[in-house]
Coordinates of C-alpha atoms in Angstrom, one line a residue:
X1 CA -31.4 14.9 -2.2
X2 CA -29.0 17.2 -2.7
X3 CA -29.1 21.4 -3.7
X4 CA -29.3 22.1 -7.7
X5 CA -28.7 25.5 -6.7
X6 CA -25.4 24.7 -5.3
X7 CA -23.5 28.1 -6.1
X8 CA -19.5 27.6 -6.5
X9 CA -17.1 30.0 -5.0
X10 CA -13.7 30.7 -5.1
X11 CA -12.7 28.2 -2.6
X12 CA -14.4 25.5 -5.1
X13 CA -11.7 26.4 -7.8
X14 CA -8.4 27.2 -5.6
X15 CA -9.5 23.5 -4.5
X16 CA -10.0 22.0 -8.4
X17 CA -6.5 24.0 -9.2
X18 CA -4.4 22.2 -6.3
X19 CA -6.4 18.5 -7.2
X20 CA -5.0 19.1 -11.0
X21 CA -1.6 20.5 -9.9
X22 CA -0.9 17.7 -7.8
X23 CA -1.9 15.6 -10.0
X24 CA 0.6 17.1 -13.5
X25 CA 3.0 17.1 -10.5
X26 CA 3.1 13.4 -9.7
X27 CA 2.7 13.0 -13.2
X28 CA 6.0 14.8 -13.6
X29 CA 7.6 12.4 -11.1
X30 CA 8.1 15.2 -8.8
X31 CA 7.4 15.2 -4.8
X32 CA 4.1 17.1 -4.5
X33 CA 4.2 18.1 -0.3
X34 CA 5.1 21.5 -1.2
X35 CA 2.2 21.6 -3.4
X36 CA 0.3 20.6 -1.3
X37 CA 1.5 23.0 1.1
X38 CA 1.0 25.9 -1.0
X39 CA -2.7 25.1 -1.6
X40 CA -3.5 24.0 2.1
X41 CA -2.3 28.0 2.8
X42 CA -4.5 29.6 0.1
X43 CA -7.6 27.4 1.0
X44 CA -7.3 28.8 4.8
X45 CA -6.7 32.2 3.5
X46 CA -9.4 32.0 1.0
X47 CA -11.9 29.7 3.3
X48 CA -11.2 31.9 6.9
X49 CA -10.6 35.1 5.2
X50 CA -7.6 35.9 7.1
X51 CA -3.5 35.4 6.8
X52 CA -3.8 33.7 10.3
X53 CA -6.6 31.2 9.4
X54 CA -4.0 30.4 6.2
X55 CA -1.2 29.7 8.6
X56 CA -3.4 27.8 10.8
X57 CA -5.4 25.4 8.4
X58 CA -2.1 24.0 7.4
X59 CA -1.0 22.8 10.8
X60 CA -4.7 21.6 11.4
X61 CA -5.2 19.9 8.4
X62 CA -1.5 18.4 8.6
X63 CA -2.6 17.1 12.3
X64 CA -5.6 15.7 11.4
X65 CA -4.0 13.8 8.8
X66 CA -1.7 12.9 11.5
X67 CA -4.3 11.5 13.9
X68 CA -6.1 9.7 11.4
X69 CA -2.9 7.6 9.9
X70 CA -1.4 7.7 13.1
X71 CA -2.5 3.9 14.0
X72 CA -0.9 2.4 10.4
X73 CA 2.6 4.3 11.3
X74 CA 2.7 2.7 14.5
X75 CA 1.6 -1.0 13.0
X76 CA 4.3 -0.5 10.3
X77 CA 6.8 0.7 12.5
X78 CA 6.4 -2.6 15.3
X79 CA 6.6 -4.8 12.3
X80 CA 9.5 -3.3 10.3
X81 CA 10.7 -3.7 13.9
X82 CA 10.3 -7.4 14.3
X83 CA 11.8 -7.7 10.7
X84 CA 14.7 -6.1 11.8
X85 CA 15.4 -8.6 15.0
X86 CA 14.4 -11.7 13.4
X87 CA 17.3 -10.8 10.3
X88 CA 19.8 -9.7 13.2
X89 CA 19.1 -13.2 14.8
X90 CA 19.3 -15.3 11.3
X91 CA 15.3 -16.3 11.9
X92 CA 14.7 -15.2 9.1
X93 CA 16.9 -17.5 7.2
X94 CA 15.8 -20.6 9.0
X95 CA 12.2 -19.5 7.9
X96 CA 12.5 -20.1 4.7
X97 CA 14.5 -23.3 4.2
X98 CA 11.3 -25.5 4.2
X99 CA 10.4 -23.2 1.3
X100 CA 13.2 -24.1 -0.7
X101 CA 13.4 -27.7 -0.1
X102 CA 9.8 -28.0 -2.7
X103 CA 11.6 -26.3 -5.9
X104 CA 11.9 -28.5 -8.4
X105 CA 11.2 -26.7 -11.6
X106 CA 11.3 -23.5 -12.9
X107 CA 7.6 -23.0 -13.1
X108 CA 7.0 -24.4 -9.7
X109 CA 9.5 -22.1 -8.3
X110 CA 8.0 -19.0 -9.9
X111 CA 4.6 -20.2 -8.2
X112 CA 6.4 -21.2 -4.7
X113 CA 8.5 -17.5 -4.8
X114 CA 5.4 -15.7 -5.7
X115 CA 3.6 -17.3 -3.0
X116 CA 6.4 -16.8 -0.1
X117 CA 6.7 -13.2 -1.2
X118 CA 2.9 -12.7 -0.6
X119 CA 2.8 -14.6 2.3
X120 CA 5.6 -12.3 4.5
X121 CA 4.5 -9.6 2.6
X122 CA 1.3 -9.4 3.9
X123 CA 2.7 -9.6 7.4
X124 CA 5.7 -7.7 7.2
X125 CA 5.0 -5.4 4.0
X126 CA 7.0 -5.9 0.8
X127 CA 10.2 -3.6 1.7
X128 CA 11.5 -6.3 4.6
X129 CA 10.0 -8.8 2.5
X130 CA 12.3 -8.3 -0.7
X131 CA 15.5 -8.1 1.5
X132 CA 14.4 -11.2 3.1
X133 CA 12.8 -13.2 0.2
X134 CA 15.4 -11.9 -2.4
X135 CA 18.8 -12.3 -0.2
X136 CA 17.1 -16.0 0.9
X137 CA 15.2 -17.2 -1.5
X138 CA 16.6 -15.9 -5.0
X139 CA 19.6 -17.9 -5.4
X140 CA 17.9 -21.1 -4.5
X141 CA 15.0 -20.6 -7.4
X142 CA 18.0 -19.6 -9.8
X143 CA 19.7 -23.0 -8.9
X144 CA 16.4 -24.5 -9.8
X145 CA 16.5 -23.2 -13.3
X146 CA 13.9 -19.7 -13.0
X147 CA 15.0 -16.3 -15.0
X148 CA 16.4 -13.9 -13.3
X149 CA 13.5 -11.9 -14.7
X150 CA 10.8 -14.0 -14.4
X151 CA 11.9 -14.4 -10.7
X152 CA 11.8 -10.4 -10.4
X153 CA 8.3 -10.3 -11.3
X154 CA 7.2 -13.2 -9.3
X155 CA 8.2 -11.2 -6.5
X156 CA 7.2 -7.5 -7.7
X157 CA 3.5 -9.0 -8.7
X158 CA 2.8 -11.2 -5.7
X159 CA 4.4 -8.6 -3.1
X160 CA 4.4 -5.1 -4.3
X161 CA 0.8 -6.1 -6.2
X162 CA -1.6 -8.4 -4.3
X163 CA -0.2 -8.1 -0.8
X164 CA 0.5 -4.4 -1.0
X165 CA -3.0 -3.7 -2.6
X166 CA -4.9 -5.6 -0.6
X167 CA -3.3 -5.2 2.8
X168 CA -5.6 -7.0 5.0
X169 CA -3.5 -8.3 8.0
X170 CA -1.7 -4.7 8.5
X171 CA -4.4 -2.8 6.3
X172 CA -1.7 0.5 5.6
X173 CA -3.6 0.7 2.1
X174 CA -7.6 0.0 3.1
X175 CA -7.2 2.2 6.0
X176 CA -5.8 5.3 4.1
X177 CA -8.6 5.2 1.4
X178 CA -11.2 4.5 4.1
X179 CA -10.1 7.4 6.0
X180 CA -10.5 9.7 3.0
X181 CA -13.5 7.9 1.6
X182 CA -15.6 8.7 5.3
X183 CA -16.3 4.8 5.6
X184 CA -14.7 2.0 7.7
X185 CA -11.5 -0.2 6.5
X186 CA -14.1 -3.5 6.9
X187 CA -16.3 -2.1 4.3
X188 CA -13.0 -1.7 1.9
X189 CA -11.9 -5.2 2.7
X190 CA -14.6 -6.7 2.5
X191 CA -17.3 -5.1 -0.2
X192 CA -13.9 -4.7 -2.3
X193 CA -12.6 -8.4 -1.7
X194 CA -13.9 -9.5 -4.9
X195 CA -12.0 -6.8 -7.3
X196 CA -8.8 -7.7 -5.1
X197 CA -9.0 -11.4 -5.8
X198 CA -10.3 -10.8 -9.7
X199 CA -7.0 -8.4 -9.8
X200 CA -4.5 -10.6 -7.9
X201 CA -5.7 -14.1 -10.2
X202 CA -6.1 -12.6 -13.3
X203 CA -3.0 -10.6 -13.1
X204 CA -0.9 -13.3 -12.3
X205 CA -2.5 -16.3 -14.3
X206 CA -2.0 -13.2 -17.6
X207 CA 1.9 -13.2 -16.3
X208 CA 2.6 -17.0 -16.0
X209 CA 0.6 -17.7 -19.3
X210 CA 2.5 -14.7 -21.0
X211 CA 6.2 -15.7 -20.1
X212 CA 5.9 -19.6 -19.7
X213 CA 8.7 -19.5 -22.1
X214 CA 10.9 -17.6 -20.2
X215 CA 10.1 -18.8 -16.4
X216 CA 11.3 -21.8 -17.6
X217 CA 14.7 -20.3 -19.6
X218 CA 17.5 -21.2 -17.1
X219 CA 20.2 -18.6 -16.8
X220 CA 23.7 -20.5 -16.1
X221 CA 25.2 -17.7 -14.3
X222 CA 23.7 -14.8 -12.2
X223 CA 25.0 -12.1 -9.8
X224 CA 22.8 -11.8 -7.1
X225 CA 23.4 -8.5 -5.2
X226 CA 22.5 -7.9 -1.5
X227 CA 22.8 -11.1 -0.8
X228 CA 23.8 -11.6 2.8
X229 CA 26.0 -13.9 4.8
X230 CA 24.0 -16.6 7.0
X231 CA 24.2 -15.8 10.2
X232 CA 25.8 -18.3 12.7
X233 CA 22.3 -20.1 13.7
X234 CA 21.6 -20.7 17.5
X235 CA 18.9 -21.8 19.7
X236 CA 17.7 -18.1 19.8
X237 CA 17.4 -17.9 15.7
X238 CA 15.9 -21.7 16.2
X239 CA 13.7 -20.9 18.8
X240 CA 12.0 -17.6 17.2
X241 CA 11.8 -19.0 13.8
X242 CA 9.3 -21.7 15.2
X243 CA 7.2 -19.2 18.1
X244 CA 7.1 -16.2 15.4
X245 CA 4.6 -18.0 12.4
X246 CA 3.1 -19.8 15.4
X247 CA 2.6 -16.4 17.6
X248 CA 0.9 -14.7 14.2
X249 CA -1.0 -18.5 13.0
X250 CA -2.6 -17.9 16.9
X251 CA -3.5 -14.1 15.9
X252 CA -5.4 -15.8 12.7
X253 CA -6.7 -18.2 15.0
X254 CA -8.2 -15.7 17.5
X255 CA -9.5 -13.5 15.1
X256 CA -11.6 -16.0 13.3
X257 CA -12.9 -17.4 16.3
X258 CA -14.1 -14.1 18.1
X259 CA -14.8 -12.3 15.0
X260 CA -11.7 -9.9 15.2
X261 CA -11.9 -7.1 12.9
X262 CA -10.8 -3.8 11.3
X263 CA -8.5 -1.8 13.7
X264 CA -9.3 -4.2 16.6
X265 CA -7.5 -7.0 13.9
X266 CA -4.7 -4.6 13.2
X267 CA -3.7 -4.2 17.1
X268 CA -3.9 -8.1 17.7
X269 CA -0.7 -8.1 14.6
X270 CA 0.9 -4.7 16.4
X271 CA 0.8 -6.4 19.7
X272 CA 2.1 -9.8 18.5
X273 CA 5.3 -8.0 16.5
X274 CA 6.3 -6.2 19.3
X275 CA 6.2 -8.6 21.9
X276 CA 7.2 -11.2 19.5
X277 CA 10.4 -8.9 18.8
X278 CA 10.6 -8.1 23.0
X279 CA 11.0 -11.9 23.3
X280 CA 13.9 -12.3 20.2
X281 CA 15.8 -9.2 21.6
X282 CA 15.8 -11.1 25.5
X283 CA 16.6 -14.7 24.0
X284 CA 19.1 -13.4 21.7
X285 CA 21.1 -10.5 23.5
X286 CA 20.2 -11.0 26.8
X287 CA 21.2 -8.4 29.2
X288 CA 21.6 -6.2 26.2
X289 CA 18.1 -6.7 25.2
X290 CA 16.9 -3.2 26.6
X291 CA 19.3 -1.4 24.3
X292 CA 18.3 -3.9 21.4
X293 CA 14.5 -3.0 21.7
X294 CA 15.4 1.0 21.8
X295 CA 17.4 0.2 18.6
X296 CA 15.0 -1.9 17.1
X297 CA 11.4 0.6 17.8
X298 CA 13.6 3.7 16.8
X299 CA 14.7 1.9 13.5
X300 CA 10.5 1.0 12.9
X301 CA 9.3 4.0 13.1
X302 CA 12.2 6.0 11.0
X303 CA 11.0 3.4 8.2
X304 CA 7.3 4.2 9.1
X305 CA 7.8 7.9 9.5
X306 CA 10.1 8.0 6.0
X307 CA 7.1 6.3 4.1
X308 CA 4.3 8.2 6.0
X309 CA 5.7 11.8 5.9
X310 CA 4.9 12.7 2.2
X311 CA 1.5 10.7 2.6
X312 CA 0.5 12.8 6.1
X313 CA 0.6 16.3 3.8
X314 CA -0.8 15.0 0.8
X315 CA -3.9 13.6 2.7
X316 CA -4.0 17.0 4.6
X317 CA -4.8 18.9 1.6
X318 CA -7.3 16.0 0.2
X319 CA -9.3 15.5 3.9
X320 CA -10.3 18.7 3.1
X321 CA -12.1 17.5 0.0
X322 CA -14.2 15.2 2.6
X323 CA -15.7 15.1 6.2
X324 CA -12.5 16.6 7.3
X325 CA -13.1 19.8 6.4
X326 CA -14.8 20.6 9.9
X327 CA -12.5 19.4 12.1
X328 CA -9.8 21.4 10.4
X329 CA -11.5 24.5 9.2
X330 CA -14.3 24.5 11.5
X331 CA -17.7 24.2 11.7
X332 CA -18.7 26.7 9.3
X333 CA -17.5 24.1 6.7
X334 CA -20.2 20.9 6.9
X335 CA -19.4 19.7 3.7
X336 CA -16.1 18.6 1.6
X337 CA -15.5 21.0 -1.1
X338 CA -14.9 17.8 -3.3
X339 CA -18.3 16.8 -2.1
X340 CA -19.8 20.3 -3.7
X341 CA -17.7 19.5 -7.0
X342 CA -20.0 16.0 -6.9
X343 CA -23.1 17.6 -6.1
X344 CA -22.5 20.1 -8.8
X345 CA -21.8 17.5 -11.5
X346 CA -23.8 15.4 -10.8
X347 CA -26.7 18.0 -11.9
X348 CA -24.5 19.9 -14.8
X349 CA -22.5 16.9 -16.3
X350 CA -23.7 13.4 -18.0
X351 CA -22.0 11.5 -15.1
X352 CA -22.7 7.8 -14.2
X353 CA -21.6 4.8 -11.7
X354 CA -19.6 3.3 -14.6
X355 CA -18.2 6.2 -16.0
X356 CA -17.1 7.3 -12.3
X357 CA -15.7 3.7 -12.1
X358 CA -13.5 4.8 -14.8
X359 CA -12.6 7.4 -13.6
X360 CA -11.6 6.0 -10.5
X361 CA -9.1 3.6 -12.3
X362 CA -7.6 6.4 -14.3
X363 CA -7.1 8.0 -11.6
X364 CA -5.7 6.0 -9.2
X365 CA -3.1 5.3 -11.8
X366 CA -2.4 9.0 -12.1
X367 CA -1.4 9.1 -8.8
X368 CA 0.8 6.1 -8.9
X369 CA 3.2 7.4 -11.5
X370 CA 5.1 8.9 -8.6
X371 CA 6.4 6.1 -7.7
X372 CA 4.7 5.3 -4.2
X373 CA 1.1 4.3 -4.6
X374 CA 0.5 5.8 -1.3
X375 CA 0.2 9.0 -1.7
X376 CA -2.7 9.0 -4.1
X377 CA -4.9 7.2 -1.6
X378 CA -6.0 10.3 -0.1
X379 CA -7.6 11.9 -3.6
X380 CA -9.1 8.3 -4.9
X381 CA -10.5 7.8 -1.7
X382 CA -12.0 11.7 -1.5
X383 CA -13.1 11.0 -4.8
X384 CA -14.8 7.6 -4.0
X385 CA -17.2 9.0 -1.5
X386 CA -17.8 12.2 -3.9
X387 CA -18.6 9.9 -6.9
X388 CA -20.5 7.7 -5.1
X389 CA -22.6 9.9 -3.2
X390 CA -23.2 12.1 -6.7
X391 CA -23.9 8.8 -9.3
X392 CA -25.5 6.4 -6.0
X393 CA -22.3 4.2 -6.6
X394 CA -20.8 1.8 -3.8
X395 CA -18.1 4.3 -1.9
X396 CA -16.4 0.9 -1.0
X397 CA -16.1 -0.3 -4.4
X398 CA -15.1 3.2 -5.8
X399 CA -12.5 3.5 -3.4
X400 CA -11.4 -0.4 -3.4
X401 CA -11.1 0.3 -7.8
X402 CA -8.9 3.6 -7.3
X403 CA -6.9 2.0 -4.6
X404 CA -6.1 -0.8 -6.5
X405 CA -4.8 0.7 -9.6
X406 CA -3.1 3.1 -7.3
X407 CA -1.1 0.2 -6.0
X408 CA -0.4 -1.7 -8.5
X409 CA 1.1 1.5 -10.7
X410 CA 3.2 3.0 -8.1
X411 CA 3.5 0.7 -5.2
X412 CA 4.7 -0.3 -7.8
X413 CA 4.9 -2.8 -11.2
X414 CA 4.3 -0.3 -13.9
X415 CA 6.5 3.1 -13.1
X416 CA 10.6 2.0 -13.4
X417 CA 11.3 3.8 -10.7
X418 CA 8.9 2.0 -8.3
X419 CA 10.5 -1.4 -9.3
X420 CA 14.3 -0.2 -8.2
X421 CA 14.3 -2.4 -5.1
X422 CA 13.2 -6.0 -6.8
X423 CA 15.0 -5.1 -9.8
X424 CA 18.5 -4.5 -7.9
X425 CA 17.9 -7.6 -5.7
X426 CA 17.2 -9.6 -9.3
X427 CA 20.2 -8.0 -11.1
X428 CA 18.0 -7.0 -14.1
X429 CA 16.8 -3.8 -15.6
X430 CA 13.6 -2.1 -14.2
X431 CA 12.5 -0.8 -17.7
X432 CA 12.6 -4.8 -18.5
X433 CA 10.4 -5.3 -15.5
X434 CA 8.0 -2.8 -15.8
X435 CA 7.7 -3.8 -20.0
X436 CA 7.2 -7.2 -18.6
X437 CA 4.6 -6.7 -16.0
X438 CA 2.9 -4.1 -17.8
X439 CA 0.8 -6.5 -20.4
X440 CA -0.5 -8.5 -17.0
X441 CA -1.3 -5.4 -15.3
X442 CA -3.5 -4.1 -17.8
X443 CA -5.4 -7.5 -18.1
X444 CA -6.1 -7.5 -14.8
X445 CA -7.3 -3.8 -14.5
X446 CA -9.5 -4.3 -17.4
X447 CA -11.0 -7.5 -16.0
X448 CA -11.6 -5.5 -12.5
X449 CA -13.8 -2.6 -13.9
X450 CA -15.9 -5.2 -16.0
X451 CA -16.6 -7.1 -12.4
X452 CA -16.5 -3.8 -10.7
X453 CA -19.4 -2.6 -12.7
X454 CA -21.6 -5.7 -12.0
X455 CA -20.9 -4.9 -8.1
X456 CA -21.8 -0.9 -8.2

């Protein structure tokens, strides 16, 4: 099946070098696009044998990065969009008083919070979501007697974990590591469905069981920062508070009854959030609506652009590692030079499926340390197909492991400095959080790769 004779050249190693680098880099919590930069130049030097071909591989492979994330920037941006006009309109607010009205204990609240958090998350992405769910939501489970803490990890766990990780309604994450892994996001969603739910339930089940004591510890007094006035509610706030869950319970609806999928899924959500938003900006501002949509798109895709620029370079350098190889250094190139590393292990090193599993959850928590979880999507989705095409392992499941553990550490709920957000909203130390959520985290990695290694 594949070439024992496979003869490595320099290319092979400049590649290994820049994989490594990047890696003590983000290790380092340092920004790696330079890096990546660097390497992308001496790959194009090294592959085309020419200063020009340097020069030009990095602008290629930077554009094909472009085109291949460019649908995810635009879904983020429309949605961060709609965020934006529904909190500008006090929608938001009015959203999530039938939320509170159910919190009666501390340990009901943690369950009801946890569950809110995933629920916008997952439609509009954990950074609206803890603005919105923290400013809203917070001081009514403090009233009902839940830590501060415990409150913070509710929120980091549910949102920046599960809903982040998993991604299925705007599919940011599945689509990334697809990309890189040369498969479609349905195959990550669902071939990988059953390591996302064994994470997200045994991750939080390990949390609640591990801090009963505290959930239920009320703190008498709190500051609660970023918490925002209440806007002065009218029929426009009213009126968009019931048509926006009813617009996006009709794109569920639609979807499951003419089997609505992948990227064909992902513009039925992009379509609904921008005409959703069209409709908020007219009924709120009306003849100032025009200027209110300008403002509203330009704000979406400054967020999108802001989270997406580091993560376009990085996967430039590690689409070469793939398929992508062709398209950006041309057709001389049929074969990712990470596929080669693969081929070449696979015949000179004691490599299996479970050990590449491993591997894959290592990894993928490597890449997280930086803080973003995104940006190491690229490599443990390269990596995914080049494991699983060396060791005959599922690509799907490889990719789904690395881009869970990705996730979880930097997206994030281990690394301090991925927590900053839910901490400052909570008004508790992110070292506390990450100590806290750390014992969890690990339980539910370790019960992953057990059920990952059944499904390889």
């Amino acid at each position: 099946m594949f070439d024992p004779y496979l003869v490595l050249t320099p290319l092979h190693y400049i590649y290994l070098i820049g994989v490594i680098v990047i890696l003590t880099v983000m290790v380092l919590r340092k920004d790696t696009p330079l890096v990546c930069i660097l390497f992308l130049f001496l790959l194009g030097l090294v592959g085309l044998k020419s200063l020009t071909g340097g020069i030009m591989t990095v602008f290629n492979a930077i554009l094909y990065a472009s085109r291949e994330f460019m649908d995810i920037i635009a879904t983020i941006a429309l949605v961060t969009a709609l965020s934006k006009c529904l909190k500008d309109l006090g929608s938001d607010y009015l959203m999530m008083i039938p939320m509170s009205k159910v919190m009666k204990t501390p340990s009901l609240t943690w369950w009801i919070l946890g569950g809110t958090m995933l629920l916008f998350s997952l439609f509009l992405w954990p950074s609206p979501s803890v603005a919105l769910v923290g400013a809203i939501m917070l001081p009514l489970a403090v009233r009902a007697g839940l830590d501060p803490l415990a409150a913070a990890m509710a929120m980091n766990l549910f949102g920046h974990g599960i809903a982040l990780s998993y991604d299925f309604v705007i599919q940011g994450a599945p689509s990334i590591s697809a990309a890189a892994a040369s498969i479609t996001t349905d195959e990550v969603l669902i071939k990988g469905r059953p390591l996302f739910l064994v994470m997200g339930i045994v991750t939080v089940a390990s949390a609640y069981l591990l801090n009963r004591s505290e959930i239920a510890a009320c703190c008498q007094e709190v500051h609660i920062q970023n918490a925002e006035e209440h806007h002065e509610i009218g029929i426009a706030a009213i009126t968009m508070a019931i048509l926006t869950p009813l617009f996006f319970l009709a794109d569920i609806l639609l979807m499951l009854a003419f089997d609505i999928k992948g990227g064909d899924a992902t513009s039925m959500v992009s379509g609904t959030a921008v005409l959703v938003m069209c409709i908020g900006a007219f009924l709120g501002f009306g003849r100032h609506s025009l200027e209110k949509v300008t403002s509203y798109a330009t704000d979406g895709f400054l967020f999108a652009i802001r989270i997406f620029a580091p993560v376009i370079i990085i996967g430039a350098f590690f689409f070469l590692g793939g398929g992508g190889i062709t398209s950006i250094m041309g057709d001389q190139f049929q074969r990712g030079i990470m596929n080669d590393w693969a081929i070449w292990l696979a015949h000179n090193v004691p490599l299996n499926k479970y050990m590449a599993a491993f591997f894959q959850l290592v990894i993928g928590g490597l890449t997280g340390l930086d803080g973003s979880g995104f940006s190491g999507l690229p490599l443990t989705g390269s990596l995914a197909h080049t494991f699983g095409t060396a060791v005959g392992a599922s690509v799907p499941i490889l990719a789904t492991l690395g881009q869970i553990s990705a996730i979880f550490v930097g997206g994030g709920t281990i690394v301090p400095w991925g927590l900053i957000p839910v901490a400052a909203i909570c008004s508790v130390n992110p070292l506390e959080l990450a100590r806290k959520n750390l014992p969890p985290v690990m339980i539910g990695f370790l019960a992953t790769f057990i059920a990952a290694c059944f499904l390889l």
